[in-house]
Amino acid sequence: MSGSVTFEGRFDAQGARFAIVAARFNAFVVDSLVAGAEDALRRHGVAAENIAHYKVPGAWELPLAAKKVAEQGNFDAVIVLGAVIRGGTPHFEFVAGQAASGLMALQQATGIPVTFGLLTTDSIEQAVERSGTKAGNKGADAAMTALEMVSFLRALDGNA
Ligand code: INI
């Protein structure tokens, strides 16, 4: 008996509300991430009315949109979904890098889980693989992480 205590989340967050903020750019991939996220939440007991969807043009717009949504105070977690696919110019690095750092800064500033379902891939094939084919669905993964983090924060607060 070590007497130690482990705080850990479960995939269960009764009554929690989730925002799914998604980019429209590369919609053929992102729509599958959104569907995967919604499906994961619903199959883990989240009611449809506790899930709200938001869409913005591209990954660059995700941090601002997620910030405004988080600041409304209506959600326990924000799930951010998009796909930045490398092209022949440095554009990819700017968009993906700034989106990632904006989202991390947002999570730290608000204390609300902001999960990172933004694919950053070298090819369209890699993006397709991660949006519901052979490498799983990163939208579903981001949703599961949101669920676990809400539960984790509740455990820390003594409300689990
Ligand atoms: N936005 C994406 O979400 N994915 C991309 O791959 C992408 N590329 O490659 O350009 C992209 N660009 C658009 C960007 O996010 C903004 O919407 C645009 O620059 C206007 O601010």
mmCIF file of C-alpha atoms and ligand atoms in Angstrom:
data_model
loop_
_atom_site.group_PDB
_atom_site.id
_atom_site.type_symbol
_atom_site.label_atom_id
_atom_site.label_comp_id
_atom_site.label_asym_id
_atom_site.label_seq_id
_atom_site.Cartn_x
_atom_site.Cartn_y
_atom_site.Cartn_z
ATOM 1 C CA MET A 1 0.000 0.000 0.000
ATOM 2 C CA SER A 2 1.666 3.214 -1.088
ATOM 3 C CA GLY A 3 -1.122 5.475 0.143
ATOM 4 C CA SER A 4 -0.682 7.589 -2.974
ATOM 5 C CA VAL A 5 -3.580 9.211 -4.806
ATOM 6 C CA THR A 6 -3.913 9.457 -8.572
ATOM 7 C CA PHE A 7 -6.129 12.074 -10.170
ATOM 8 C CA GLU A 8 -7.307 10.963 -13.570
ATOM 9 C CA GLY A 9 -10.206 11.662 -15.891
ATOM 10 C CA ARG A 10 -12.748 9.184 -17.207
ATOM 11 C CA PHE A 11 -14.627 9.204 -20.494
ATOM 12 C CA ASP A 12 -17.685 10.382 -18.697
ATOM 13 C CA ALA A 13 -18.628 13.965 -17.941
ATOM 14 C CA GLN A 14 -22.297 14.166 -16.929
ATOM 15 C CA GLY A 15 -24.044 17.253 -18.276
ATOM 16 C CA ALA A 16 -20.875 18.732 -19.802
ATOM 17 C CA ARG A 17 -21.220 21.011 -22.815
ATOM 18 C CA PHE A 18 -18.869 20.910 -25.780
ATOM 19 C CA ALA A 19 -18.171 23.333 -28.613
ATOM 20 C CA ILE A 20 -16.776 21.962 -31.861
ATOM 21 C CA VAL A 21 -14.979 24.716 -33.769
ATOM 22 C CA ALA A 22 -13.978 23.627 -37.262
ATOM 23 C CA ALA A 23 -12.319 25.111 -40.322
ATOM 24 C CA ARG A 24 -14.053 24.877 -43.690
ATOM 25 C CA PHE A 25 -10.735 24.726 -45.607
ATOM 26 C CA ASN A 26 -10.073 21.155 -46.765
ATOM 27 C CA ALA A 27 -13.697 20.384 -45.902
ATOM 28 C CA PHE A 28 -13.496 16.950 -47.521
ATOM 29 C CA VAL A 29 -11.220 15.978 -44.609
ATOM 30 C CA VAL A 30 -12.497 18.251 -41.846
ATOM 31 C CA ASP A 31 -16.125 17.185 -42.274
ATOM 32 C CA SER A 32 -15.031 13.641 -41.372
ATOM 33 C CA LEU A 33 -13.204 14.943 -38.296
ATOM 34 C CA VAL A 34 -16.367 16.768 -37.219
ATOM 35 C CA ALA A 35 -18.475 13.652 -37.768
ATOM 36 C CA GLY A 36 -15.952 11.570 -35.784
ATOM 37 C CA ALA A 37 -15.953 14.043 -32.900
ATOM 38 C CA GLU A 38 -19.740 14.243 -32.760
ATOM 39 C CA ASP A 39 -20.061 10.447 -32.912
ATOM 40 C CA ALA A 40 -17.504 9.921 -30.110
ATOM 41 C CA LEU A 41 -19.287 12.394 -27.829
ATOM 42 C CA ARG A 42 -22.751 10.998 -28.540
ATOM 43 C CA ARG A 43 -21.622 7.394 -27.960
ATOM 44 C CA HIS A 44 -20.185 8.445 -24.592
ATOM 45 C CA GLY A 45 -23.468 9.832 -23.362
ATOM 46 C CA VAL A 46 -23.256 13.488 -24.394
ATOM 47 C CA ALA A 47 -26.703 14.761 -25.378
ATOM 48 C CA ALA A 48 -27.037 16.354 -28.823
ATOM 49 C CA GLU A 49 -28.215 19.623 -27.235
ATOM 50 C CA ASN A 50 -24.921 19.787 -25.314
ATOM 51 C CA ILE A 51 -22.892 19.949 -28.518
ATOM 52 C CA ALA A 52 -22.668 23.178 -30.529
ATOM 53 C CA HIS A 53 -20.943 23.554 -33.888
ATOM 54 C CA TYR A 54 -19.034 26.564 -35.203
ATOM 55 C CA LYS A 55 -17.385 26.949 -38.630
ATOM 56 C CA VAL A 56 -14.742 29.392 -39.811
ATOM 57 C CA PRO A 57 -12.894 29.760 -43.138
ATOM 58 C CA GLY A 58 -9.521 28.218 -42.252
ATOM 59 C CA ALA A 59 -7.083 27.113 -39.562
ATOM 60 C CA TRP A 60 -5.755 30.657 -39.231
ATOM 61 C CA GLU A 61 -9.178 31.747 -37.938
ATOM 62 C CA LEU A 62 -9.490 28.907 -35.410
ATOM 63 C CA PRO A 63 -7.760 30.543 -32.400
ATOM 64 C CA LEU A 64 -9.916 33.689 -32.529
ATOM 65 C CA ALA A 65 -13.119 31.743 -33.046
ATOM 66 C CA ALA A 66 -12.254 29.298 -30.247
ATOM 67 C CA LYS A 67 -11.381 32.229 -27.950
ATOM 68 C CA LYS A 68 -14.705 33.958 -28.541
ATOM 69 C CA VAL A 69 -16.595 30.694 -28.056
ATOM 70 C CA ALA A 70 -14.666 29.842 -24.864
ATOM 71 C CA GLU A 71 -15.255 33.344 -23.480
ATOM 72 C CA GLN A 72 -19.010 32.928 -23.772
ATOM 73 C CA GLY A 73 -18.689 30.702 -20.716
ATOM 74 C CA ASN A 74 -21.228 28.194 -22.038
ATOM 75 C CA PHE A 75 -18.839 25.280 -22.580
ATOM 76 C CA ASP A 76 -16.748 22.916 -20.504
ATOM 77 C CA ALA A 77 -14.385 22.224 -23.415
ATOM 78 C CA VAL A 78 -13.693 23.393 -26.941
ATOM 79 C CA ILE A 79 -12.746 20.841 -29.602
ATOM 80 C CA VAL A 80 -10.855 22.442 -32.470
ATOM 81 C CA LEU A 81 -10.753 20.693 -35.834
ATOM 82 C CA GLY A 82 -9.043 21.485 -39.105
ATOM 83 C CA ALA A 83 -6.528 20.282 -41.655
ATOM 84 C CA VAL A 84 -3.426 22.095 -42.802
ATOM 85 C CA ILE A 85 -1.850 20.258 -45.706
ATOM 86 C CA ARG A 86 1.651 21.172 -46.841
ATOM 87 C CA GLY A 87 1.969 22.801 -50.249
ATOM 88 C CA GLY A 88 4.981 23.994 -52.175
ATOM 89 C CA THR A 89 5.552 27.191 -50.149
ATOM 90 C CA PRO A 90 6.239 28.112 -46.484
ATOM 91 C CA HIS A 91 2.551 29.040 -46.065
ATOM 92 C CA PHE A 92 1.935 25.748 -44.208
ATOM 93 C CA GLU A 93 4.442 26.588 -41.453
ATOM 94 C CA PHE A 94 2.854 29.971 -40.754
ATOM 95 C CA VAL A 95 -0.733 28.739 -40.695
ATOM 96 C CA ALA A 96 -0.106 25.517 -38.745
ATOM 97 C CA GLY A 97 2.397 27.033 -36.313
ATOM 98 C CA GLN A 98 0.344 30.093 -35.468
ATOM 99 C CA ALA A 99 -2.865 28.110 -35.116
ATOM 100 C CA ALA A 100 -1.160 25.658 -32.754
ATOM 101 C CA SER A 101 0.423 28.314 -30.559
ATOM 102 C CA GLY A 102 -2.767 30.390 -30.501
ATOM 103 C CA LEU A 103 -4.764 27.392 -29.322
ATOM 104 C CA MET A 104 -2.276 26.444 -26.607
ATOM 105 C CA ALA A 105 -2.201 30.054 -25.369
ATOM 106 C CA LEU A 106 -5.989 30.050 -25.302
ATOM 107 C CA GLN A 107 -6.154 26.857 -23.257
ATOM 108 C CA GLN A 108 -3.682 28.242 -20.731
ATOM 109 C CA ALA A 109 -5.442 31.620 -20.531
ATOM 110 C CA THR A 110 -8.977 30.311 -20.093
ATOM 111 C CA GLY A 111 -8.346 27.140 -18.073
ATOM 112 C CA ILE A 112 -10.855 25.392 -20.344
ATOM 113 C CA PRO A 113 -9.625 22.322 -22.247
ATOM 114 C CA VAL A 114 -9.027 23.276 -25.877
ATOM 115 C CA THR A 115 -8.246 20.047 -27.674
ATOM 116 C CA PHE A 116 -6.108 19.995 -30.776
ATOM 117 C CA GLY A 117 -7.739 18.177 -33.656
ATOM 118 C CA LEU A 118 -5.844 20.126 -36.274
ATOM 119 C CA LEU A 119 -4.186 17.802 -38.768
ATOM 120 C CA THR A 120 -0.838 19.043 -40.032
ATOM 121 C CA THR A 121 0.241 16.718 -42.804
ATOM 122 C CA ASP A 122 2.641 16.559 -45.706
ATOM 123 C CA SER A 123 0.062 15.139 -48.080
ATOM 124 C CA ILE A 124 -3.636 14.786 -48.767
ATOM 125 C CA GLU A 125 -3.224 11.037 -48.343
ATOM 126 C CA GLN A 126 -1.917 11.461 -44.779
ATOM 127 C CA ALA A 127 -4.863 13.727 -43.983
ATOM 128 C CA VAL A 128 -7.356 11.210 -45.357
ATOM 129 C CA GLU A 129 -5.689 8.428 -43.338
ATOM 130 C CA ARG A 130 -6.236 10.429 -40.129
ATOM 131 C CA SER A 131 -9.832 11.412 -40.787
ATOM 132 C CA GLY A 132 -11.587 8.084 -40.482
ATOM 133 C CA THR A 133 -9.541 5.630 -42.495
ATOM 134 C CA LYS A 134 -6.440 3.589 -41.680
ATOM 135 C CA ALA A 135 -4.917 5.878 -39.030
ATOM 136 C CA GLY A 136 -8.178 6.421 -37.137
ATOM 137 C CA ASN A 137 -10.080 9.654 -36.743
ATOM 138 C CA LYS A 138 -8.260 12.526 -35.034
ATOM 139 C CA GLY A 139 -11.567 14.340 -34.578
ATOM 140 C CA ALA A 140 -12.840 11.459 -32.464
ATOM 141 C CA ASP A 141 -9.521 11.452 -30.558
ATOM 142 C CA ALA A 142 -9.811 15.181 -29.850
ATOM 143 C CA ALA A 143 -13.380 14.678 -28.612
ATOM 144 C CA MET A 144 -12.338 11.829 -26.305
ATOM 145 C CA THR A 145 -9.528 13.948 -24.921
ATOM 146 C CA ALA A 146 -11.977 16.792 -24.271
ATOM 147 C CA LEU A 147 -14.264 14.409 -22.399
ATOM 148 C CA GLU A 148 -11.381 13.074 -20.323
ATOM 149 C CA MET A 149 -10.036 16.540 -19.524
ATOM 150 C CA VAL A 150 -13.443 17.794 -18.360
ATOM 151 C CA SER A 151 -13.637 14.748 -16.097
ATOM 152 C CA PHE A 152 -10.025 15.324 -14.958
ATOM 153 C CA LEU A 153 -10.702 18.950 -14.025
ATOM 154 C CA ARG A 154 -13.815 17.861 -12.139
ATOM 155 C CA ALA A 155 -11.708 15.303 -10.247
ATOM 156 C CA LEU A 156 -9.237 18.037 -9.299
ATOM 157 C CA ASP A 157 -12.122 20.195 -8.077
ATOM 158 C CA GLY A 158 -13.477 17.292 -6.059
ATOM 159 C CA ASN A 159 -16.629 16.999 -8.199
ATOM 160 C CA ALA A 160 -15.930 13.696 -9.928
HETATM 161 N N1 INI B 1 -6.239 26.851 -44.065
HETATM 162 C C1 INI B 1 -6.409 25.575 -43.615
HETATM 163 O O1 INI B 1 -7.237 25.350 -42.730
HETATM 164 N N2 INI B 1 -5.674 24.572 -44.158
HETATM 165 C C2 INI B 1 -4.735 24.782 -45.131
HETATM 166 O O2 INI B 1 -4.087 23.792 -45.585
HETATM 167 C C3 INI B 1 -4.536 26.099 -45.595
HETATM 168 N N3 INI B 1 -3.578 26.369 -46.641
HETATM 169 O O3 INI B 1 -2.829 25.466 -47.018
HETATM 170 O O4 INI B 1 -3.474 27.456 -47.142
HETATM 171 C C4 INI B 1 -5.314 27.136 -45.036
HETATM 172 N N4 INI B 1 -5.176 28.420 -45.445
HETATM 173 C C5 INI B 1 -6.169 29.426 -45.191
HETATM 174 C C6 INI B 1 -5.942 30.129 -43.876
HETATM 175 O O5 INI B 1 -6.236 29.270 -42.788
HETATM 176 C C7 INI B 1 -6.840 31.367 -43.747
HETATM 177 O O6 INI B 1 -8.189 31.001 -43.813
HETATM 178 C C8 INI B 1 -6.564 32.424 -44.840
HETATM 179 O O7 INI B 1 -5.173 32.724 -44.907
HETATM 180 C C9 INI B 1 -7.344 33.734 -44.551
HETATM 181 O O8 INI B 1 -6.994 34.285 -43.277
#
